[in-house]
Coordinates of C-alpha atoms and ligand atoms in Angstrom, one line a residue:
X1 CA -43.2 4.6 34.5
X2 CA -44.9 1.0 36.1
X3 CA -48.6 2.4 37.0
X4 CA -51.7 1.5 34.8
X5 CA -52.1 4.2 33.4
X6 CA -48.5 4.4 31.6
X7 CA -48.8 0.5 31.2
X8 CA -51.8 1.4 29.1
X9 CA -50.1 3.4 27.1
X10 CA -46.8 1.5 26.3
X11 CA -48.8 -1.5 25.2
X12 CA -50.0 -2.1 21.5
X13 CA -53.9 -1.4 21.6
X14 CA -53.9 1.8 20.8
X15 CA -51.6 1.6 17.6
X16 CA -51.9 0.4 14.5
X17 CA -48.9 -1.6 12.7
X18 CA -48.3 -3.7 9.9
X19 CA -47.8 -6.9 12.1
X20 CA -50.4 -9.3 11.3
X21 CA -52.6 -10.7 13.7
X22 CA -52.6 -7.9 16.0
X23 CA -54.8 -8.9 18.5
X24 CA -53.3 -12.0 19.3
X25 CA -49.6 -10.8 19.2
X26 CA -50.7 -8.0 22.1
X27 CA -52.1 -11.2 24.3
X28 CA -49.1 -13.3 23.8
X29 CA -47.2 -9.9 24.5
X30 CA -49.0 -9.4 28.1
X31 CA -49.1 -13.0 28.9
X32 CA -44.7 -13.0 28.3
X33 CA -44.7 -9.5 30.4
X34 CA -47.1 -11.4 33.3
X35 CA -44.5 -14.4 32.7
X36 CA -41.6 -12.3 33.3
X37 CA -43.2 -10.0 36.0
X38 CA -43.3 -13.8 38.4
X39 CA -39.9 -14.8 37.5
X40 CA -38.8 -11.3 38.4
X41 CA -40.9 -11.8 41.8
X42 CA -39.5 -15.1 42.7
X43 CA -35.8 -15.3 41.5
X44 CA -35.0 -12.4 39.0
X45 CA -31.1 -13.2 38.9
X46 CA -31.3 -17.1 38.4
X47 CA -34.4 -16.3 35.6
X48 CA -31.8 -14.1 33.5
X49 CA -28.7 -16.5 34.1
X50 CA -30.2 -19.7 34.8
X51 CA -27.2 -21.7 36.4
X52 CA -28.1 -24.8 37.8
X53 CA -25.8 -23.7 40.8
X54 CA -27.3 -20.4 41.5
X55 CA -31.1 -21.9 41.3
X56 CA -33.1 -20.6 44.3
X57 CA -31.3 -17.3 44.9
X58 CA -28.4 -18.8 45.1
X59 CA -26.7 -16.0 43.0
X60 CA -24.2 -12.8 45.2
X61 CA -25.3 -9.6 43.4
X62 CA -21.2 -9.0 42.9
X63 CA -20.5 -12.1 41.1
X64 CA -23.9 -11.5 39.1
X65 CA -23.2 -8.1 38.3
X66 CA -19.6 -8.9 37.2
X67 CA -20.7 -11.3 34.8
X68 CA -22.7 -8.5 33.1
X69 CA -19.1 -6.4 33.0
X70 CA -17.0 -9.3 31.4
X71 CA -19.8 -9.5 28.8
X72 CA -19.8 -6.2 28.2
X73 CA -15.8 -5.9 27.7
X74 CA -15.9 -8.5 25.5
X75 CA -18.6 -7.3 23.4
X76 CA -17.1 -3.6 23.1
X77 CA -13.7 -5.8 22.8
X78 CA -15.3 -7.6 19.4
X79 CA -17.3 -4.1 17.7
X80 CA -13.9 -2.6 18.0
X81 CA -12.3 -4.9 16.0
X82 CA -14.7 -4.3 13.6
X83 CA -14.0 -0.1 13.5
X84 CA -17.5 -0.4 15.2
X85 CA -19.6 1.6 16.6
X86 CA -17.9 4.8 14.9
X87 CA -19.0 6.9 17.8
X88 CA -20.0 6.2 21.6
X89 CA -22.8 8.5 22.3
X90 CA -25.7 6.1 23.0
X91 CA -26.6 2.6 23.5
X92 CA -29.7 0.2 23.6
X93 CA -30.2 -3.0 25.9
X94 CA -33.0 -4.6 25.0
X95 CA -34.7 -7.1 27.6
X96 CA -32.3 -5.1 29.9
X97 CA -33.4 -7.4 32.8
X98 CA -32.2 -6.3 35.9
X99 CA -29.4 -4.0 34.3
X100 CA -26.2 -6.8 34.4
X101 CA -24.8 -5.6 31.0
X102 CA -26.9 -1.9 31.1
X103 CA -24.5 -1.2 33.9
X104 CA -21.1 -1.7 31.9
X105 CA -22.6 -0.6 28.5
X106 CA -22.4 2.8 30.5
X107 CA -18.6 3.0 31.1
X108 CA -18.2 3.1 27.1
X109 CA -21.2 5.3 26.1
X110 CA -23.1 8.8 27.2
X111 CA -26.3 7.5 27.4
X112 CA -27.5 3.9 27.8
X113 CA -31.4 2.8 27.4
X114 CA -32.3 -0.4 29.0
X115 CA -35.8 -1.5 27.7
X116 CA -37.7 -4.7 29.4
X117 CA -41.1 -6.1 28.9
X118 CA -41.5 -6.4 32.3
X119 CA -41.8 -3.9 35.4
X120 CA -40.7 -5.6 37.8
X121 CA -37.4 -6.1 35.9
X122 CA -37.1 -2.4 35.7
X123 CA -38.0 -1.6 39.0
X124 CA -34.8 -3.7 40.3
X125 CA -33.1 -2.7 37.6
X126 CA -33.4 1.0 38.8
X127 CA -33.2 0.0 42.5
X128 CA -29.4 -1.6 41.2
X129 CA -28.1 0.9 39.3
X130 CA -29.9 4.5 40.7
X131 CA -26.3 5.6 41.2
X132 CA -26.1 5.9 37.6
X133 CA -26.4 9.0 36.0
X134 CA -25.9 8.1 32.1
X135 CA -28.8 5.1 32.5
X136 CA -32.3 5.0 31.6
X137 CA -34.6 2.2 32.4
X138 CA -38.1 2.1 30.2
X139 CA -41.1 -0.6 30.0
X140 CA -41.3 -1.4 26.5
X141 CA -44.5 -3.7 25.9
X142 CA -44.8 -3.4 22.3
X143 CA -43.8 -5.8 19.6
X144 CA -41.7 -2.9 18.1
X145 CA -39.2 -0.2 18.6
X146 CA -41.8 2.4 17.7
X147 CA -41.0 4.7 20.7
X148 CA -37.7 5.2 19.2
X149 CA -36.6 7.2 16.1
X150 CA -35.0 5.5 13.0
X151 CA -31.0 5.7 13.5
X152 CA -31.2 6.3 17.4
X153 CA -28.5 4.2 18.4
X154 CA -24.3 4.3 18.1
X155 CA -25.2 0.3 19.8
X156 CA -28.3 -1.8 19.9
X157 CA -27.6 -4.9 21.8
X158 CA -29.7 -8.0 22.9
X159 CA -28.4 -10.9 24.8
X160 CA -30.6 -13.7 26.3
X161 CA -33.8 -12.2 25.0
X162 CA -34.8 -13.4 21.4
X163 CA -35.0 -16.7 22.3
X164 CA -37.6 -16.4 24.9
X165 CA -40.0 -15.2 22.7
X166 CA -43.5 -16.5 22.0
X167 CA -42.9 -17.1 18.4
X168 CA -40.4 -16.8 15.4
X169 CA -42.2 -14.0 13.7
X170 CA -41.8 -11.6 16.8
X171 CA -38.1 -12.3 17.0
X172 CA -37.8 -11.5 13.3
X173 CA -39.6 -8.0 14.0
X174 CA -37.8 -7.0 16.4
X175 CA -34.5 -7.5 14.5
X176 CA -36.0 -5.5 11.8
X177 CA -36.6 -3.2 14.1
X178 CA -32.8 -3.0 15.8
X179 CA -32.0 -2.3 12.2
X180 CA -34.0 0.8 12.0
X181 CA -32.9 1.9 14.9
X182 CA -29.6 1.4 14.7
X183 CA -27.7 4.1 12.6
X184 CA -25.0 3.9 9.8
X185 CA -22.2 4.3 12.0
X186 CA -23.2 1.7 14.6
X187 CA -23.8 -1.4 14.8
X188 CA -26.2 -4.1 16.4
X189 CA -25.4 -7.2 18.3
X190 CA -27.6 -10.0 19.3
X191 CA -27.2 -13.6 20.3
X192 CA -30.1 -16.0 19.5
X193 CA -29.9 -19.8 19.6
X194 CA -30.0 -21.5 16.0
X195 CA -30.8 -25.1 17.2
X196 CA -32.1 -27.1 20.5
X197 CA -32.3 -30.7 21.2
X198 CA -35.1 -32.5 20.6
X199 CA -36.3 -33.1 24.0
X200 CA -35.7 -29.4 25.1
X201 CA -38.1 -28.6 21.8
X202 CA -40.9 -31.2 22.8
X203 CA -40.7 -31.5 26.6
X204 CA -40.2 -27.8 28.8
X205 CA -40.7 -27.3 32.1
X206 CA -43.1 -24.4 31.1
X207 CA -45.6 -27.1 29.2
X208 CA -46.0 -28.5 32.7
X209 CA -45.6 -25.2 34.8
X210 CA -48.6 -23.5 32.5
X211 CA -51.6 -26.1 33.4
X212 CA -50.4 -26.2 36.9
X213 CA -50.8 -22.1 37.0
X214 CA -54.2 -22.5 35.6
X215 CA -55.3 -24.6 38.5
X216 CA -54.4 -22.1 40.9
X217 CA -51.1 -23.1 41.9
X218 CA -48.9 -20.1 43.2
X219 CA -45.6 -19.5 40.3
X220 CA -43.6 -19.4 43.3
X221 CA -44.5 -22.7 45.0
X222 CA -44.4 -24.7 41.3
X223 CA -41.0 -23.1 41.1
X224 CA -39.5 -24.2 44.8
X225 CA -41.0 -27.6 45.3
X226 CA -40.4 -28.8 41.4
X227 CA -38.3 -26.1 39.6
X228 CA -40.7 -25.7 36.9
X229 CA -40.9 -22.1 35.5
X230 CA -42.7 -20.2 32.5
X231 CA -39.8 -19.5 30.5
X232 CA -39.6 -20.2 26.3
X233 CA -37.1 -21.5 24.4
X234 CA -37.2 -21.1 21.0
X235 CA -34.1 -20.9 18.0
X236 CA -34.3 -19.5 14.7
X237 CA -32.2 -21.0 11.8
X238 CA -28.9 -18.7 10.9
X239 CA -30.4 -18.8 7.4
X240 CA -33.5 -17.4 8.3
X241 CA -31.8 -15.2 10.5
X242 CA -29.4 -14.2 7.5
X243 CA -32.8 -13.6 5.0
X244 CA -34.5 -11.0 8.3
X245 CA -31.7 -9.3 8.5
X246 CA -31.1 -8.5 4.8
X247 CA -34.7 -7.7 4.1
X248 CA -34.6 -5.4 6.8
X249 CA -31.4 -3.6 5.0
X250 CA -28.8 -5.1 7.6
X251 CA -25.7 -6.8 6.4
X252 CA -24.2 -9.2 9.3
X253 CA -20.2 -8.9 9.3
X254 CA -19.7 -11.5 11.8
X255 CA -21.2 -14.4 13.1
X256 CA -19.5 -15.9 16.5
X257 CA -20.9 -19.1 17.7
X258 CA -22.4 -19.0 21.2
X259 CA -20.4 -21.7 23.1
X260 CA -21.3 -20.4 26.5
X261 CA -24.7 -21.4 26.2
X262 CA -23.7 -25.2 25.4
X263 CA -25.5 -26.5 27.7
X264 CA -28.5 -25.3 27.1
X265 CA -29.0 -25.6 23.2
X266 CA -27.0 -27.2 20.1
X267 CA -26.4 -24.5 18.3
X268 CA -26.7 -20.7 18.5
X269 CA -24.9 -17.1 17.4
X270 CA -23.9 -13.8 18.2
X271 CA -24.8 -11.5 15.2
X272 CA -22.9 -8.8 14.6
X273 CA -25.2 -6.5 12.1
X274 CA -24.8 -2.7 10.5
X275 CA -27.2 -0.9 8.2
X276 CA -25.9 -1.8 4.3
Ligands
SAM1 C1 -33.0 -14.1 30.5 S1 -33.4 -12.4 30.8 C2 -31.9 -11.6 30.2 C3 -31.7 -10.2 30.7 C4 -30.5 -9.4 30.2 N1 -30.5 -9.4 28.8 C5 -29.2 -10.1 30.7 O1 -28.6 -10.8 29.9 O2 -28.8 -9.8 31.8 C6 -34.5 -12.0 29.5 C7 -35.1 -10.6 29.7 O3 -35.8 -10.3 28.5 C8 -37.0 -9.6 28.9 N2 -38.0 -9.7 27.8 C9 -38.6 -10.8 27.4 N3 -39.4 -10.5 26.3 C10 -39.2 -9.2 26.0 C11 -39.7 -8.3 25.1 N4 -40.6 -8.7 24.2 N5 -39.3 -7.0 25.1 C12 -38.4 -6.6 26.0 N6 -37.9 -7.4 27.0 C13 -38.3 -8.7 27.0 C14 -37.5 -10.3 30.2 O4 -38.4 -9.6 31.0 C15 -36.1 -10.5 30.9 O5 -35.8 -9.4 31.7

């Protein structure tokens, strides 16, 4: 994948689907991959673990990478516990990003798919992990699943992702759609932030990053002089996360609260979801 032609075709225009508002949800869709594609350009490892420490490429690929194992471990560490997934034979990252967790999702599982909005994620993402023979990397930039199958997936897991989405009603889709794709033997994970503070809802670096872009000011200098970037934040309830996941015929089992992420919002969860 990653020329036009196949960009073309992985995009929404030439579907239908039962999303409203089509049209608009494909522009806010290739305005997030463009977002994503200049983050990726400019400081891929500090836009998918922004520590205030590792800010300006400040982050070793080894201590990056490892981060992506212990999350893994304690992930396969928790769906065990659970008798979960039943068997191990594939696996689904989605918003992959450069591969961190994609990488250690394939010590446990046959075959791993890492999907990403953006091409320029996948790109390093195979430059990273080419050594790996049980890893795919695809450019997903859909508002759905559709280019997999119903019950594809012993794992479908999402970390880091939800909560950077343009709206609510795209982050409830695509949980419906890890449903689907999930079958009755597995089980999906995903960790999405519940509440934020009131200043991190009404003043963002990206409110002031976005103008500035529109004057013609290069992402990358906006990013090194002032540290402003395009990333979202948004949180969705746990109720409302409870209500999508039943209508989609999901039942969670367990809810872990997200303390990791402290510092970034109030509130947030790790879902752990299988098909009821
Ligand atoms: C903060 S990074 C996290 C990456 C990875 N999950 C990790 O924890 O290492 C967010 C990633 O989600 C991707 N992303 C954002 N919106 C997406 C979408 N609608 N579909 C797929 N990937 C998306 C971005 O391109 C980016 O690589």
């Amino acid at each position: 994948m990653g020329n036009q032609e196949e960009l073309k075709e992985s995009t929404t225009h030439d579907r239908e689907d039962s999303f409203s508002g089509r049209h608009s949800s494909d522009n806010l869709l290739q305005s997030l991959r463009e977002d994503w594609d200049e983050l990726a350009r400019i400081d891929p490892l500090w836009a998918i673990l922004s520590r205030a420490d590792k800010k300006y490429m400040a982050w070793e690929i080894d201590e990056f990478m490892s981060t992506g194992s212990i999350e893994a471990d304690k992930i396969m560490k928790e769906v065990g516990a659970l008798g979960k997934p039943e068997l191990s034979h594939t696996a689904l990252d989605f918003g992959c990003g450069v591969g961190r967790v994609t990488r250690r999702l394939a010590h446990y599982f046959d075959q791993v798919v890492g999907i990403d909005i953006s091409p320029e994620m996948i790109r390093i993402a195979k430059e990273l992990n080419g050594e790996l023979t049980n890893i795919s990397f695809e450019i997903n930039i859909r508002n759905d699943l559709s280019i997999f199958p119903d019950d594809s997936f012993d794992l479908v897991y999402s970390s880091r992702v939800l909560q950077h989405l343009p709206n609510v009603d795209i982050v409830k889709h695509y949980i419906s759609e890890f449903i689907r794709i999930v079958n009755n033997k597995g089980i999906v994970c995903f960790q999405l932030p519940a509440r934020i503070s009131w200043v991190r809802r009404y003043f963002s670096k990206r409110q002031i990053y976005k103008p500035l872009r529109q004057l013609g000011f290069a992402g990358s200098t906006l990013y090194k002089i002032a540290g402003l970037h395009p990333m979202e934040l948004i949180t969705v309830p746990e109720n409302e996360v409870v209500l999508t996941v039943n209508l989609a015929g999901g039942n969670i089992i367990k809810t872990v609260s997200d303390e990791k992420e402290i510092y970034f919002y109030k509130e947030g969860y790790i879902y752990y979801v299988i098909k009821s």
